[in-house]
Coordinates of C-alpha atoms in Angstrom, one line a residue:
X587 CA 100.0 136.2 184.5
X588 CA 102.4 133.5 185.2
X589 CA 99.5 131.6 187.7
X590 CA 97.1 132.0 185.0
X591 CA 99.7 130.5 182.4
X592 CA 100.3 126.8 184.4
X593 CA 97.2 125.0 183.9
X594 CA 97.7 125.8 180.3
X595 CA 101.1 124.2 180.5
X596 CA 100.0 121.9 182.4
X597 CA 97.6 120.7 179.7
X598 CA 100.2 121.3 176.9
X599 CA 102.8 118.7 179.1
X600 CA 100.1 116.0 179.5
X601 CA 99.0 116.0 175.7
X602 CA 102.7 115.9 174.6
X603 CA 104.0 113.5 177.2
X604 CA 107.2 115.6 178.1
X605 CA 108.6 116.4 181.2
X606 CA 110.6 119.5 180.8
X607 CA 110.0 123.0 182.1
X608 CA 107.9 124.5 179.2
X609 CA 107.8 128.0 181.1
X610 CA 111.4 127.8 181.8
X611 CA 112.2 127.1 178.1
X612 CA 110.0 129.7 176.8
X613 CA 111.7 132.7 179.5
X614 CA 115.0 132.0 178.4
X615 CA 114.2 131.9 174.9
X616 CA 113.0 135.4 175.3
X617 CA 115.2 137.2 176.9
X618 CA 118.2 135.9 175.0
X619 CA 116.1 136.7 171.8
X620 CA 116.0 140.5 173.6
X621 CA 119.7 140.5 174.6
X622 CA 121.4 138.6 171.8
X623 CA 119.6 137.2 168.9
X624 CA 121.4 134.1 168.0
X625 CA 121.1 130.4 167.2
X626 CA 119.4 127.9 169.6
X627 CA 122.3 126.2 170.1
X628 CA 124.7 130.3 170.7
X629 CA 121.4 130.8 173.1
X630 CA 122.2 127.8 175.5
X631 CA 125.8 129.1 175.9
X632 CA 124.5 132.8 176.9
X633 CA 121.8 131.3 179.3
X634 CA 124.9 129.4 181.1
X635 CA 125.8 132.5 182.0
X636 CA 122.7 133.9 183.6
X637 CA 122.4 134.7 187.1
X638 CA 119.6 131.5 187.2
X639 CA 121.4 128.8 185.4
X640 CA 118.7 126.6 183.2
X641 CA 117.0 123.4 184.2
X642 CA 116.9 121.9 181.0
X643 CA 119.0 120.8 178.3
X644 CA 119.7 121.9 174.8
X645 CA 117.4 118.6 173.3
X646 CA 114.8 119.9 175.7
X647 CA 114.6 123.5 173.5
X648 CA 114.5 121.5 170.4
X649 CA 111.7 119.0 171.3
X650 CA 109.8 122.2 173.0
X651 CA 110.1 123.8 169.5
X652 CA 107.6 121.4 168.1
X653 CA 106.0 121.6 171.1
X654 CA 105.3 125.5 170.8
X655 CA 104.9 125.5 166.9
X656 CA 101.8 122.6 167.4
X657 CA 100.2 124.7 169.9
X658 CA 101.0 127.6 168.8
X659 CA 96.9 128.9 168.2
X660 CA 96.3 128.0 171.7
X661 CA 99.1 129.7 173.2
X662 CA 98.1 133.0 171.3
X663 CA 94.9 132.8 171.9
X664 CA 95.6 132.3 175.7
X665 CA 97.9 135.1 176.1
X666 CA 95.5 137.4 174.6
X667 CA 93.2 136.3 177.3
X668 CA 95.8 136.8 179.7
X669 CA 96.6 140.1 178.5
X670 CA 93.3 141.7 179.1
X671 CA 93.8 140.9 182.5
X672 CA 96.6 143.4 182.6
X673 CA 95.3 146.1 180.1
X674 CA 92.9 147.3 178.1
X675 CA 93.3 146.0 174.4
X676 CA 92.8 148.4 171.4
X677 CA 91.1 145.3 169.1
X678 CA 89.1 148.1 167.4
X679 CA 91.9 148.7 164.9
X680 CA 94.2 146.2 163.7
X681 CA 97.2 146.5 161.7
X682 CA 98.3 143.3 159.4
X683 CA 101.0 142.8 157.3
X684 CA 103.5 140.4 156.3
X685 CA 107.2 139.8 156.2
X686 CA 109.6 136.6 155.4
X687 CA 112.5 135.4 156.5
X688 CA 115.5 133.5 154.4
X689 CA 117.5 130.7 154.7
X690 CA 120.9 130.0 153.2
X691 CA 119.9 127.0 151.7
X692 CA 119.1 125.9 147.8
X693 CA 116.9 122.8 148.2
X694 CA 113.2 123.6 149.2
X695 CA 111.8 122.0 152.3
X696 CA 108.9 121.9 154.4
X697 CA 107.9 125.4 154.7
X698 CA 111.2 126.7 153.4
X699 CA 110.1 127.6 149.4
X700 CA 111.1 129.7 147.1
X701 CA 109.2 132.9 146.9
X702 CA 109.3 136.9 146.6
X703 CA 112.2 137.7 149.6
X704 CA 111.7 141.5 150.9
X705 CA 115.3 141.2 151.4
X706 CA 115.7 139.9 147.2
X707 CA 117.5 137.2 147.8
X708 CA 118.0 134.5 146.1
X709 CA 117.2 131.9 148.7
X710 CA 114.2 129.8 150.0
X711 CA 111.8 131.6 152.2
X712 CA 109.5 131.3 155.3
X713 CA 106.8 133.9 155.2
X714 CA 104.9 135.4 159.0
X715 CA 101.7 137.5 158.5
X716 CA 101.1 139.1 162.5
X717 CA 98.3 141.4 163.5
X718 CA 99.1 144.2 165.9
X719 CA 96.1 146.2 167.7
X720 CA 95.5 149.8 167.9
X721 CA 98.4 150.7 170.2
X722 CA 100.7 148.9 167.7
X723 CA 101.1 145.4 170.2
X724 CA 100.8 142.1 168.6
X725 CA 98.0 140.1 168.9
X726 CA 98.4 137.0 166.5
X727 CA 100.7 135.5 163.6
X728 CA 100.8 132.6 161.3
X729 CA 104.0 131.2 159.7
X730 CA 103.5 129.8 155.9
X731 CA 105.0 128.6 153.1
X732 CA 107.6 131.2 151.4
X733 CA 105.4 130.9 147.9
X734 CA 102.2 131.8 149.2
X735 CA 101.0 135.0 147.8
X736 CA 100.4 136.7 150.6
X737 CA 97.0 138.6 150.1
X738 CA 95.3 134.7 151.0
X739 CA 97.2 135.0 154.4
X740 CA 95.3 137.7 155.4
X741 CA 91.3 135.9 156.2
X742 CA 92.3 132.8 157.7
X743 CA 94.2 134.6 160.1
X744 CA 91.4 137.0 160.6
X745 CA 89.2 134.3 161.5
X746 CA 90.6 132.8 164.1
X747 CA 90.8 136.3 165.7
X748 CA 87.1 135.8 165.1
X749 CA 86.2 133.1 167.1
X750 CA 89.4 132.3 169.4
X751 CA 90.1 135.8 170.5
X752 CA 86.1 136.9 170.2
X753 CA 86.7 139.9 168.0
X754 CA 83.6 141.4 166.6
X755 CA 83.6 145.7 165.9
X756 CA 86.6 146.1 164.1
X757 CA 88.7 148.1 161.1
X758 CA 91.6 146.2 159.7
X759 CA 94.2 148.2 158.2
X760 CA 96.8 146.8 155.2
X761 CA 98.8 148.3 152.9
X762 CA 97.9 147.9 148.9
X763 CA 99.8 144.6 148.5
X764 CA 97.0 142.9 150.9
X765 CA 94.2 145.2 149.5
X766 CA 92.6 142.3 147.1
X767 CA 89.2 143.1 146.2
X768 CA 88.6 139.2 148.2
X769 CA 90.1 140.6 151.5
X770 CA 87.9 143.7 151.1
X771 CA 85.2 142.3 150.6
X772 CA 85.6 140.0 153.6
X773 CA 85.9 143.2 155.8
X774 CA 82.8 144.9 154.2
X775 CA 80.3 143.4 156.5
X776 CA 78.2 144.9 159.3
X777 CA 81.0 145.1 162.2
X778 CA 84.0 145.2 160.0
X779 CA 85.6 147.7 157.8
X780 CA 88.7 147.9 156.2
X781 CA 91.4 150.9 155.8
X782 CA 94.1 150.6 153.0
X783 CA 96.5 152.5 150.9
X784 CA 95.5 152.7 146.7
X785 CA 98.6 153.6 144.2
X786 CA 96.9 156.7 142.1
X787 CA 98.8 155.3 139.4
X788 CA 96.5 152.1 139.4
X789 CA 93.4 154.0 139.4
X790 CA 91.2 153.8 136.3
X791 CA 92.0 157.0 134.2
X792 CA 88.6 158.8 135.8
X793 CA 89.4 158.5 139.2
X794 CA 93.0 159.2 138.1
X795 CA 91.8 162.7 136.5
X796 CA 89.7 163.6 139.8
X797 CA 92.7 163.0 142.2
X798 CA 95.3 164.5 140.4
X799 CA 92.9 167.4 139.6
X800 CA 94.2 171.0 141.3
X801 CA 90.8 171.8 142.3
X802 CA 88.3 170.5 144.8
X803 CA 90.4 169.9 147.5
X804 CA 89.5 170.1 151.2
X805 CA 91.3 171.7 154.8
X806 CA 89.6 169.9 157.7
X807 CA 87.9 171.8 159.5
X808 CA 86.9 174.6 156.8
X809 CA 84.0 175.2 154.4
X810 CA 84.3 175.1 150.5
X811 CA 86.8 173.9 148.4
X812 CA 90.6 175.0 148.0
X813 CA 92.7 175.6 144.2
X814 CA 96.2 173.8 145.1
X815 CA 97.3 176.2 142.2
X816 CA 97.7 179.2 144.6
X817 CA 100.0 177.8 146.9
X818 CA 102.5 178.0 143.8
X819 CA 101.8 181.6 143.2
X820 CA 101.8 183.1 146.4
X821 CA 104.2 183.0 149.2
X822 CA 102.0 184.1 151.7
X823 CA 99.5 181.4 151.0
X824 CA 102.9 178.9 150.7
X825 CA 104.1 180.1 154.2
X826 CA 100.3 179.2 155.9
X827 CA 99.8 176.3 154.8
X828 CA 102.6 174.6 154.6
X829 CA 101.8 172.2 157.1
X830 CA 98.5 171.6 156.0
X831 CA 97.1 168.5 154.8
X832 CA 94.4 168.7 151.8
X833 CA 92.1 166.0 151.3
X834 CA 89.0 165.1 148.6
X835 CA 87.1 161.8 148.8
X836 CA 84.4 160.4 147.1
X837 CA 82.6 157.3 147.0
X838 CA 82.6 154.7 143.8
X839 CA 81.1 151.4 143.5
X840 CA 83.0 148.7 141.7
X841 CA 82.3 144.8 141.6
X842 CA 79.1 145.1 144.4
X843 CA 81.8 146.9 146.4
X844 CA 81.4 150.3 147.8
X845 CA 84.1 152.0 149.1
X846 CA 85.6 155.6 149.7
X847 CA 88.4 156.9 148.3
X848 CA 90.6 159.6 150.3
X849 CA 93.4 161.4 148.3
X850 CA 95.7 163.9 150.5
X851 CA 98.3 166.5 149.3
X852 CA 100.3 168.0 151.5
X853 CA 103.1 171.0 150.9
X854 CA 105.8 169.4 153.1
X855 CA 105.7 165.5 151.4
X856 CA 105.8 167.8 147.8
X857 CA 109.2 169.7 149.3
X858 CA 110.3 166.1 150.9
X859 CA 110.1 164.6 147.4
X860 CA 111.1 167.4 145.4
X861 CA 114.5 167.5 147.9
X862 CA 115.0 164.1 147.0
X863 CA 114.6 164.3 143.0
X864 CA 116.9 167.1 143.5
X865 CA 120.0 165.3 145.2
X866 CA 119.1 162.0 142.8
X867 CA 119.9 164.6 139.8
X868 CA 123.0 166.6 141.3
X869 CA 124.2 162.4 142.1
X870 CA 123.6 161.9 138.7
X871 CA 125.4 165.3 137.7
X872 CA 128.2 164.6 139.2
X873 CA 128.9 160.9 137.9
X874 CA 128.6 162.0 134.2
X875 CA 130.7 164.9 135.0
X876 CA 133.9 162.7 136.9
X877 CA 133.3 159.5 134.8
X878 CA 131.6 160.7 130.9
X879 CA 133.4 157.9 129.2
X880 CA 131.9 155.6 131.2
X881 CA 128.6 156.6 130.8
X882 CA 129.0 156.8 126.8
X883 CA 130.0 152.9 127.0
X884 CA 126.5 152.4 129.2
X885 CA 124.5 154.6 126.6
X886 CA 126.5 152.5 123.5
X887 CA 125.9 149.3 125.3
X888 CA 122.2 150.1 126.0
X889 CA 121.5 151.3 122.4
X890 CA 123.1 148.5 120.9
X891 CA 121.3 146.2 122.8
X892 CA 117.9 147.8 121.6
X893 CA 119.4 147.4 118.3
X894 CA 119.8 143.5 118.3
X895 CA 116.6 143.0 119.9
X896 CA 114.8 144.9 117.4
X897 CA 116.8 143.0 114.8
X898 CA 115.8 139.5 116.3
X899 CA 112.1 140.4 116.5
X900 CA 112.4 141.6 112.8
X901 CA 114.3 138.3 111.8
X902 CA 111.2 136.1 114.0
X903 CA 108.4 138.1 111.9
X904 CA 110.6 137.4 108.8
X905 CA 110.8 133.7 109.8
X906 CA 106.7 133.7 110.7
X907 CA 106.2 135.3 107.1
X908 CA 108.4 132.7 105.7
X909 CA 106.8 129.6 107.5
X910 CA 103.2 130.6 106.9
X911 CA 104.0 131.9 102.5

């Protein structure tokens, strides 16, 4: 691996004009990122005390930065090249999704912008969208702006997989949030397909009626259909299939796309939930019970504040009335 990665670093050194040890930079980075995440600048103290002390100073890992970040397609690309060499890649199945990253700063810059933080803070943000294969490895990433919607992360990224990495049979596999009917529609080709989660909840009310229905459902591997009613009734029936997972699909065709929807039930996730609706009440139970005064301000509060909004959209209609008399 290492003899296979000098020639690129070679070229990388000669395009750039630098002299530093791009390999050496890169190693050091990495382990200190394994053994303690920190700051470039906390990094270069912990490599001091290495075993191998570094060849290169701490401009030389802030110059390679750019370095890595310019050539950062080629190096991905290269190391999944590098990587079959090694193993066998799962590229059959991918897995993408996207995460961001926040910076305790309040000016936008560059590709620090204000956006939807997974963490909800209040803070600019630098989004990553990565693709792992089958066996869960990653395979490529791309850093944008923190107010890009993510869903038009997705194809771009896919693309270069395309033609850099020379993907071709695949399944890619997102949750809802990257499910736009565009990226779908980009995997619905001959060698692609696409796998993601649906909210039942955002189903149109016929599809809604079907998947919520008791009857119909399916146990793989058996013939006929199964009444999810008589688990309720009947212990023994409970006590079987209790680990069982019940499935019904069907296809629909919506917008020139034809897809198959797959709704599962399964005894255990209905006890899981229920055991968590349960200890959310008893929570509940227990505050009004130690504090009630407290929750009769919150209810007063709440109610009055219904009031006055109420009152202010009655006094806006009054004034609309008034204005247009």
């Amino acid at each position: 691996m290492l003899s296979a990665w000098i020639p690129l670093r070679k070229k990388i050194a000669k395009k750039h004009k630098f002299t530093f040890d791009l390999n050496s930079i890169l190693s050091y980075l990495l382990y200190a990122r394994i053994l303690f995440p920190a700051s470039k600048l906390a990094t270069m103290q912990l490599v001091k005390n290495f075993l191998e002390q570094p060849s290169f100073e701490l401009q030389h890992v802030y110059r390679a930065l750019g370095v890595i970040a310019q050539e950062s397609d080629l190096i991905q690309s290269e190391l999944y090249k590098n990587s079959l060499k090694v193993a066998d890649r799962n590229t059959h199945i991918l897995y993408y999704d996207c995460t961001n990253f926040f910076f305790e700063i309040e000016q936008e810059e560059g590709l620090r912008q204000y956006g939807i933080s997974k963490e909800h803070r209040p803070c600019p943000i630098v989004q990553m969208g990565l693709f792992m294969d089958g066996d869960g490895i990653p395979l490529a990433f791309n850093i944008s702006p923190g107010n890009t919607n993510e869903q038009v992360t997705l194809t771009p990224l896919e693309d270069k997989l395309l033609q850099d990495f020379k993907l071709s049979r695949l399944v890619v596999c997102t949750d809802t949030g990257l499910a736009s009917t565009a990226n779908r529609k980009f995997n619905d080709k001959k060698d692609r397909a696409f796998i993601t989660t649906q909210s039942i909840k955002k189903l149109k009310k016929s599809l809604k009626e079907w998947a919520l229905d008791k009857t119909g459902w399916h146990i793989p591997g058996q013939k006929g259909s199964f009444d999810i009613t008589k688990i309720d009734t009947d212990e023994a029936l409970a006590e079987a299939y209790k680990n069982t997972t019940f499935y019904k699909e069907r296809w629909i065709n919506e917008g020139g796309l034809e897809q198959r929807i797959v709704v599962t039930f399964s005894m255990k996730y209905k006890n899981y939930q229920r055991s968590i609706r349960y200890a959310q009440i008893e929570r509940a139970i227990k505050t009004v019970e130690k504090n009630p005064q407290k929750i009769s301000k919150a209810i007063r509060m709440t109610i009055n504040g219904s009031l006055q909004k109420r009152a202010s959209r009655q006094r806006v209609k009054l004034l609309i009335k008034t204005s247009t008399a």
